[in-house]
XYZ file of C-alpha atoms in Angstrom:
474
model
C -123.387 -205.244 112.186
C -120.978 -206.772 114.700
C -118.082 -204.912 115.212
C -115.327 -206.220 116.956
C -111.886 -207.106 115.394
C -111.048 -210.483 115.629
C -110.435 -214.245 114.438
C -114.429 -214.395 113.153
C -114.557 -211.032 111.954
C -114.314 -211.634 108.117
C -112.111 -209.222 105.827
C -114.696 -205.934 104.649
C -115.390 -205.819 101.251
C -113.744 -203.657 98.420
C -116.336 -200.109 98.163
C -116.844 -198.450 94.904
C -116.938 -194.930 96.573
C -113.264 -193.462 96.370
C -110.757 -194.944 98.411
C -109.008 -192.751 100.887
C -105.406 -191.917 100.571
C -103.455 -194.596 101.904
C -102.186 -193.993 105.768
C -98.313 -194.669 105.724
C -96.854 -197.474 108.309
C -94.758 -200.172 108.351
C -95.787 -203.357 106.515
C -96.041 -206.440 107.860
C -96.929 -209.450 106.920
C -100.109 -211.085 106.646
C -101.390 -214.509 106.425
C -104.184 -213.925 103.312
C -107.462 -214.805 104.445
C -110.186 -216.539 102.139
C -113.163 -214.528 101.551
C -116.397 -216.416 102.426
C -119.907 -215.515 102.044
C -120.388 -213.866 105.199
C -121.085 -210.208 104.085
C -119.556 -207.110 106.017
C -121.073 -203.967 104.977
C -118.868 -201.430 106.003
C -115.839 -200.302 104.889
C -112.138 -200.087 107.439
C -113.289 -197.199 108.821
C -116.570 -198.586 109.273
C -115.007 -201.816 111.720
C -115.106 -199.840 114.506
C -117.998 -199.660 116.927
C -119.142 -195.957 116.183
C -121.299 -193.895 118.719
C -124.997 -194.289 118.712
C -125.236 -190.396 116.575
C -121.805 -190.421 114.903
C -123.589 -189.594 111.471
C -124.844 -186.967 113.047
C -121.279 -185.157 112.367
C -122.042 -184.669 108.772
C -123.515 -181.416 108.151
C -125.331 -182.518 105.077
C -127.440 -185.593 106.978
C -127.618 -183.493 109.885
C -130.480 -181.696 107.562
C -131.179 -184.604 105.940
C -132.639 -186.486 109.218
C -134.007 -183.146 110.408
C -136.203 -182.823 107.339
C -137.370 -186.564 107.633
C -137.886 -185.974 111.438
C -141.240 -183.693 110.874
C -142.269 -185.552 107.367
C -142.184 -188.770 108.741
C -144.391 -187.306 111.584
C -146.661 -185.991 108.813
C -146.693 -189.027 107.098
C -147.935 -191.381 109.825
C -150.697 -188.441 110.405
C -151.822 -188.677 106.962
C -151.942 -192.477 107.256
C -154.294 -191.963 109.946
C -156.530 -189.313 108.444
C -156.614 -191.138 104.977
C -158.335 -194.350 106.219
C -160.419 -192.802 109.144
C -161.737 -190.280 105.793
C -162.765 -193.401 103.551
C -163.877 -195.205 106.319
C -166.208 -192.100 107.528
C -166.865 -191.906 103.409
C -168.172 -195.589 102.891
C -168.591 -197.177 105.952
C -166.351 -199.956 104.865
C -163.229 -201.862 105.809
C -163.099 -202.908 102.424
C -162.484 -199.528 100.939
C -159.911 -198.823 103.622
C -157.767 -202.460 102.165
C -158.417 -200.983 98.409
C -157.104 -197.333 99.721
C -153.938 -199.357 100.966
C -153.546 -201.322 98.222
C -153.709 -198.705 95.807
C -150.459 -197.107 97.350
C -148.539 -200.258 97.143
C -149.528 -201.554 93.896
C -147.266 -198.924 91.739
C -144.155 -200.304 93.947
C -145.041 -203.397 92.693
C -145.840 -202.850 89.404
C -143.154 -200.467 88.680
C -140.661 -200.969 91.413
C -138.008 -202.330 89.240
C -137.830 -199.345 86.659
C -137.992 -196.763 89.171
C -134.372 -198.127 90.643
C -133.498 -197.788 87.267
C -134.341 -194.170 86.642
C -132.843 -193.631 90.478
C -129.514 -195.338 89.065
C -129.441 -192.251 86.091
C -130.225 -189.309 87.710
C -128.811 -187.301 90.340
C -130.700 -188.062 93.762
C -130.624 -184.325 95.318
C -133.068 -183.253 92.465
C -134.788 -186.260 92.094
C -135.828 -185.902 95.641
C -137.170 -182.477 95.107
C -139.210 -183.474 92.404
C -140.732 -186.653 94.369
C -141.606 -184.532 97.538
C -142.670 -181.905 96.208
C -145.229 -184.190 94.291
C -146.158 -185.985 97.967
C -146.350 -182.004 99.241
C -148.856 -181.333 96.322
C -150.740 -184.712 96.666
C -151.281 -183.921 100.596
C -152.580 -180.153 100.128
C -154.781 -181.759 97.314
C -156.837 -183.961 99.744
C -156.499 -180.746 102.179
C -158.029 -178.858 100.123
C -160.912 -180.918 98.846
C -161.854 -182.335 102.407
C -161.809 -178.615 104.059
C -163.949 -177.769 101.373
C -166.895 -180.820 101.801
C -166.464 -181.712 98.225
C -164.417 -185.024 98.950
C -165.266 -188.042 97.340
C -163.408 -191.675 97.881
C -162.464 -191.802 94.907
C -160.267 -188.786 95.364
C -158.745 -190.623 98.194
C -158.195 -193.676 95.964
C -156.406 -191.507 93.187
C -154.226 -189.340 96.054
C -153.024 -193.077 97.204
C -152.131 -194.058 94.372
C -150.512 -191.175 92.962
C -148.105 -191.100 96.437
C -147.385 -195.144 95.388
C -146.360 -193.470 91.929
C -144.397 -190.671 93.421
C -142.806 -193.366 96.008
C -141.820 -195.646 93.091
C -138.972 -193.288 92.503
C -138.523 -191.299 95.755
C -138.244 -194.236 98.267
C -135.503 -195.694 96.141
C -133.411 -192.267 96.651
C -134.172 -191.569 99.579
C -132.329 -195.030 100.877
C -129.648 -194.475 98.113
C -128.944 -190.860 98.766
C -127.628 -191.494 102.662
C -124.740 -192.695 100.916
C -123.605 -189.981 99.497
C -124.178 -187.764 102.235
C -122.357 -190.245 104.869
C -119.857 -192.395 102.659
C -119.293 -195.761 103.142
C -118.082 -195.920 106.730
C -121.026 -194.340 108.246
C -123.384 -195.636 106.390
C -124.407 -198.557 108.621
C -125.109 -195.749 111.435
C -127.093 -193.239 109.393
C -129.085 -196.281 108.100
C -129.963 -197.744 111.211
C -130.940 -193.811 112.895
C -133.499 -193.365 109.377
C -135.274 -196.584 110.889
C -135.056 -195.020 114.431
C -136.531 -191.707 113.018
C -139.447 -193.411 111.304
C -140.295 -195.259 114.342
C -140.514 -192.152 116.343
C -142.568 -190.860 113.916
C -144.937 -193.967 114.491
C -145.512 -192.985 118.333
C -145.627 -189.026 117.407
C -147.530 -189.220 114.558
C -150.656 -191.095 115.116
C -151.028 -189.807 118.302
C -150.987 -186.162 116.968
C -153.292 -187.399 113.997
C -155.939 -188.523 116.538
C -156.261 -185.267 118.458
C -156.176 -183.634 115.157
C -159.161 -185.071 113.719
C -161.131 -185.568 116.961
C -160.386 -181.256 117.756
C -160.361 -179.572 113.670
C -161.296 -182.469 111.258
C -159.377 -184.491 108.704
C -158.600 -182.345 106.737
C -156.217 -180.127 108.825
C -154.194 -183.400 109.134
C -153.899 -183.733 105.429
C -152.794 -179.656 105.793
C -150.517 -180.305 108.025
C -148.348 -183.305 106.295
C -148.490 -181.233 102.902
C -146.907 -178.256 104.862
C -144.566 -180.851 106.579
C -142.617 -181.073 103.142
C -140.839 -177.675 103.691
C -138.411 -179.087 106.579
C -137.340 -182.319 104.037
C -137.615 -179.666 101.029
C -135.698 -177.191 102.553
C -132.950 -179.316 103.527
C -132.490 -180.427 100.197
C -131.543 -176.959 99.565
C -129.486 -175.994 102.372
C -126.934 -179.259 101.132
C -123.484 -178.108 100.408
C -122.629 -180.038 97.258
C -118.993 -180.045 97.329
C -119.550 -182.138 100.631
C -121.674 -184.922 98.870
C -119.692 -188.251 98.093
C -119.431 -188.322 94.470
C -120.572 -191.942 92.835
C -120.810 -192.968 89.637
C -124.184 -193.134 87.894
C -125.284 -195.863 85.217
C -125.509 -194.033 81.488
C -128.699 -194.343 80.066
C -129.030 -197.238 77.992
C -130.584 -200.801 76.922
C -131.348 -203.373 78.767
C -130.637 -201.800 81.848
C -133.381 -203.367 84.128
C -131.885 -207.301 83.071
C -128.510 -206.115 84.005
C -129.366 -204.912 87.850
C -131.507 -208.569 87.741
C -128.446 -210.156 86.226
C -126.142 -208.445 88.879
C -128.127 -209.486 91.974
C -128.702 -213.045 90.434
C -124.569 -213.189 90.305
C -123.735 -212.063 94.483
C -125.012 -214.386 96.452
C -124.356 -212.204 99.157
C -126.974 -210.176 97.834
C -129.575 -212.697 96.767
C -129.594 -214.238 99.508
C -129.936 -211.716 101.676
C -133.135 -210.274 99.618
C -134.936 -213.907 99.609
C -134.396 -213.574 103.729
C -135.974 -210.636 103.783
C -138.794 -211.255 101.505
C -139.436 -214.848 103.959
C -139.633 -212.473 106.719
C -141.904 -209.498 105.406
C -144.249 -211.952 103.727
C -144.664 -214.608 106.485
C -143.403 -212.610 109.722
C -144.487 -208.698 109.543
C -148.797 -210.048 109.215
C -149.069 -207.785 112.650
C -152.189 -205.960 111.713
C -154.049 -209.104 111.205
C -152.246 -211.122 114.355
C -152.705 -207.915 116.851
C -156.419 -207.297 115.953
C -157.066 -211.257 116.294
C -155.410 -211.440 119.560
C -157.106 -208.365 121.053
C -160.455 -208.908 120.049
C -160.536 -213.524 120.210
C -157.834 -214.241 122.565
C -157.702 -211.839 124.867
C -161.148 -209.797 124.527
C -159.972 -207.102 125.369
C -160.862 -204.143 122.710
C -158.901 -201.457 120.902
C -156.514 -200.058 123.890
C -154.879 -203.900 124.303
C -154.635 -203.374 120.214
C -152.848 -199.782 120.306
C -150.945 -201.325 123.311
C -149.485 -203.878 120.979
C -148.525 -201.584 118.791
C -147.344 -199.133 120.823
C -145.336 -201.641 122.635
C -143.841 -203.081 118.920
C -142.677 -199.613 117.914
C -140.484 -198.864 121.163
C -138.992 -202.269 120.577
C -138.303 -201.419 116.598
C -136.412 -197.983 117.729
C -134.361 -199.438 120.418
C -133.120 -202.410 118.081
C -132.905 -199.416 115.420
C -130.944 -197.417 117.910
C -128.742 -200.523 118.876
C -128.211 -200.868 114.793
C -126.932 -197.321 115.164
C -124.160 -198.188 117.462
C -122.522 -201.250 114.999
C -120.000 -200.407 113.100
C -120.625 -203.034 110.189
C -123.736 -205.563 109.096
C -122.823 -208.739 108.415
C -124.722 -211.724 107.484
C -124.507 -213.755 110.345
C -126.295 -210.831 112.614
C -128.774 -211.194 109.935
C -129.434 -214.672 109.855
C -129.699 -214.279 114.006
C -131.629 -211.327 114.050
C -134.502 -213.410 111.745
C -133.646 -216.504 114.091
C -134.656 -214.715 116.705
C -137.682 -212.179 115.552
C -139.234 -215.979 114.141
C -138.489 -217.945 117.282
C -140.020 -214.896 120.030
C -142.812 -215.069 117.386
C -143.477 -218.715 118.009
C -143.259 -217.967 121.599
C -145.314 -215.172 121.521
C -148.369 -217.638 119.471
C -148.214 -219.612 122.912
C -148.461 -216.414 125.591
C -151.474 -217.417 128.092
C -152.049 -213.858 129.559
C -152.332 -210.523 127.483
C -149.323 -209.024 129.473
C -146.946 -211.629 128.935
C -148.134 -211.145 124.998
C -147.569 -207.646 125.034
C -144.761 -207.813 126.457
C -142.933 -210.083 123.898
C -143.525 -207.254 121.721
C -140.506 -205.201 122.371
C -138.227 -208.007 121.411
C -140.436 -208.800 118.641
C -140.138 -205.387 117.237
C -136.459 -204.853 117.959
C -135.081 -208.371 116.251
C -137.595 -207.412 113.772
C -135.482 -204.243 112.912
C -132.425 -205.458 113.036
C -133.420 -207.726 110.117
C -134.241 -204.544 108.263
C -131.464 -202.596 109.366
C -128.848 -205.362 108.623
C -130.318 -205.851 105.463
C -130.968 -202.412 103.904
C -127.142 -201.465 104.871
C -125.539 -204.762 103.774
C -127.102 -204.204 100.323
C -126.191 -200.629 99.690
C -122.332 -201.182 100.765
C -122.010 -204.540 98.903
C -123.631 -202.932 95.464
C -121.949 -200.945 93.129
C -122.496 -197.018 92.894
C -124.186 -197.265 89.365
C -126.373 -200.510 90.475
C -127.676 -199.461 94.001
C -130.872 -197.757 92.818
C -131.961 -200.867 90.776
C -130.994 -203.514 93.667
C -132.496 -201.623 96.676
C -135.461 -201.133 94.537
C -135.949 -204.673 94.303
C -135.280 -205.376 97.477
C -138.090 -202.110 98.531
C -139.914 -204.813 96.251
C -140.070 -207.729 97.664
C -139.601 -206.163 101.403
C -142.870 -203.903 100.744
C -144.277 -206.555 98.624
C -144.333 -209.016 101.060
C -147.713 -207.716 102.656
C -150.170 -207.795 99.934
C -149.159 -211.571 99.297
C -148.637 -212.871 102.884
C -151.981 -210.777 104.553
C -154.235 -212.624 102.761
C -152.271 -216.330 103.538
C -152.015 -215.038 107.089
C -155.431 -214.300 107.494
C -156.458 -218.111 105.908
C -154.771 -219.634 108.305
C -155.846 -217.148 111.547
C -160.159 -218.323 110.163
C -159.195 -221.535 109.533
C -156.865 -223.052 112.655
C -156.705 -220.018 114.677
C -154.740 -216.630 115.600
C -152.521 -218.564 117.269
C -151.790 -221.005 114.630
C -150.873 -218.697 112.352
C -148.361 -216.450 114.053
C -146.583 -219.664 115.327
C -146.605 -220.562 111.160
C -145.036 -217.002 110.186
C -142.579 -217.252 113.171
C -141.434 -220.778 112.132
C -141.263 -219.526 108.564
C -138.982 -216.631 109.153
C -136.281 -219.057 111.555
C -136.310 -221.631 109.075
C -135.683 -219.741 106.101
C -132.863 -217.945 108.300
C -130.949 -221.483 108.934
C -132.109 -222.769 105.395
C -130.247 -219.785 103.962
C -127.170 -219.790 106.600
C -126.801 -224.153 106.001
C -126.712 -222.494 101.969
C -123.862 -219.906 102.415
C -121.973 -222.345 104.672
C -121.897 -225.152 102.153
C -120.952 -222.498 99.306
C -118.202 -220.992 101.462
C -116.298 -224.189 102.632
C -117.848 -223.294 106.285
C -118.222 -225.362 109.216
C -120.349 -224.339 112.576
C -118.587 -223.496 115.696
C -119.892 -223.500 119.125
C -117.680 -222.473 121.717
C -117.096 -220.132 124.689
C -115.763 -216.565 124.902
C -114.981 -214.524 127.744
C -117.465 -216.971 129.532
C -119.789 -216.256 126.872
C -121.817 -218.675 124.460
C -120.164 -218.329 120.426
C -122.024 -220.059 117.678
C -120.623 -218.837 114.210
C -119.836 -220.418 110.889
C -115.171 -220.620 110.726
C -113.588 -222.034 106.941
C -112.713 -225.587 107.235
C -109.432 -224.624 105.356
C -108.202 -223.312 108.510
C -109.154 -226.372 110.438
C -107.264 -228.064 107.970
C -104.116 -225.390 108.443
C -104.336 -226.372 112.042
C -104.007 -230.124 111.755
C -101.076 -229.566 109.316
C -99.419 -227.372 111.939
């Protein structure tokens, strides 16, 4: 995601869209420059710092975002209205976990092969299919719930069926902004889909609440069914012969062990998955640190909670809107982004007052984006065309994934050695894996640390030991 041209900036990597035509100068000659592990994700035109809405240009993700802009909105309300339903239903926090479980599991389960359906078919009708099937789901529970002849286990089965219909539609969704961007604005239009969906996160519950409290639940479950026609009706409005054209995997054998095989083979990939997955399972536990801190350490009830929250979301957009204004993601603004989110973590575990807590939120919540920015747009522009769907579904894997397995460690360690114990663990999890990972890539890229000053600021970054070699020869 840094941007500027210069003596650390490392050479951007070779695309797989179609090259543009070749600008005519004069040649000159140019010292060849190793490639080292360090992963740009952006292609030339994609080195320059872009403005904060540059995507916004392109006509096609124009309605793109504007469709996502009211369904993400209805999405967080139905989030809302779904557990506040089973919870009015049974009574029990239990059945609320199961509800959310139930719309993760099929990501889980059948993650992998939906990436590998998404890497077949064409994403424009793919995406009709998979929200229309959300649109359908919604007006199901609508429908049921206005009439008083809900049950939970309609609920449970509406989860789940959204997990089924996500399986396929949240790996393209994240695929398809490349082909309505191209490569060298794909960074931007990344990082403004995370800004989007944390808008939707203050918008949406709020709007749920008043909702609920003024017509009922299931008016909320009305309105994010009906909120599929803006997405829906984007999808149709789409000039075709304006989409980037990329190549699509032929259907075929073993097609789930080659996308395995392929991440398995880029460590630039790998590597930045297994960061992600340290971070998601052992840093993102906020529902179970935020409820522990208002409630035991601070004692002060459900607003200091939605404060928290509230507080984490305006951090996420501003580091998602920050994201937006990069013109490339690299690994090292990775590794410093999860540096950072784990060490203001740590600090956060040792807060004495509840304002100095909430206030380490924002930063929490921005470096906490920037990990996912960074990493969802490095992926995408270092993968292949006919291999994207089946590597960002694993990474949608293990990102989503990462809940279900580190809630319940979280949540040991909180009852056994305290709240405060156990977000200083996740924090000190997430930093270490980040300089586990960033000691890795240096020793398999020949790098060497460098601390030094610039413009009379502090540099730390990772420079190849061949050219302290070159130096010395010189």
């Amino acid at each position: 995601m840094s941007s500027g041209p210069g003596a650390d900036s490392a050479p951007a990597p070779a695309t797989h869209e179609s090259p543009p035509a070749p600008e005519k100068h004069t040649p000159q000659k140019r010292t060849p420059e190793k490639r080292t592990p360090e992963t740009p994700a952006a292609s030339s035109e994609g080195t320059r710092k872009s403005s904060m809405f540059s995507s916004l240009k392109v006509r096609n993700y124009r309605l793109f975002f504007a469709g996502q802009v009211v369904s993400n909105i209805g999405t967080w309300m139905q989030r809302i209205a779904q557990d506040w339903l089973v919870l009015s239903l049974t009574g029990s926090s239990t059945a609320v976990g199961v509800t959310t479980a139930l719309q993760f599991l099929p990501m889980l389960l059948f993650g992998l092969y939906g990436g590998v359906l998404v890497d077949r078919l064409r994403k424009r009708p793919t995406l009709l299919v998979t929200q229309s099937a959300m649109a359908l789901t919604a007006i199901f529970l609508a429908v049921l719930t206005l009439s008083g002849h809900v049950q939970v286990w309609h609920v449970y089965v509406a989860a789940f069926a959204v997990g089924l219909a996500t399986v396929v539609d949240n790996p393209a969704r994240q695929t398809f902004v490349s082909e309505l961007v191209g490569p060298g604005q794909l960074q931007n239009a990344v990082s403004l889909n995370s800004a989007n969906f944390q808008s939707a996160r203050l918008v949406g519950p709020a709007v749920a609440g008043l909702m609920i409290t003024g017509v009922g639940t299931g008016y909320a479950f009305l309105a994010n069914g009906l909120s599929f026609v803006a997405p829906l009706a984007g999808l149709l409005m789409m000039r075709s012969r304006e989409l980037h054209v990329v190549e699509r995997a032929p259907r075929g054998k073993g097609q789930l062990r080659e996308g395995l095989h392929y991440v398995a083979g880029r460590p630039e990939l790998i590597w930045t998955i297994v960061l992600a997955g340290f971070v998601s399972t052992f840093g993102f536990n906020f529902p179970v640190y935020l409820s522990a801190f208002a409630n035991d350490v601070f004692h002060a009830g459900a607003g200091s909670y939605s404060l928290f929250n509230t507080l984490m979301a305006v951090g996420s957009l501003a580091g998602a809107l920050l994201a937006a204004r990069r013109g490339t993601a690299r690994m090292r603004v990775l590794i410093a982004g999860a540096v950072a989110f784990g060490t203001m973590e740590a600090v956060a575990a040792i807060a004495p007052s509840l304002w100095l807590f909430a206030l380490l939120m924002a930063p929490i919540g921005m470096f906490g984006m920037t990990v996912n920015v960074t990493a969802n747009s490095s992926i995408q522009l270092t993968t292949a065309p006919a291999m994207r769907g089946r590597v960002m579904a694993l990474y949608m894997m293990v990102f989503m994934g990462g809940a279900p397995v580190g809630a319940p460690i979280a949540g040991w360690i909180t009852d056994a050695y305290g709240v405060r114990a156990g977000l200083a663990a996740g924090g000190a999890v997430s930093a270490a894996a980040a300089v586990a990972i960033a000691l890795v890539l240096a020793r398999v890229g020949n790098l060497r640390l460098s601390v030094g000053w610039n413009g009379g600021h502090p540099r730390v970054r990772f420079v190849p030991r061949e050219r302290e070699r070159l130096a010395a020869a010189v």
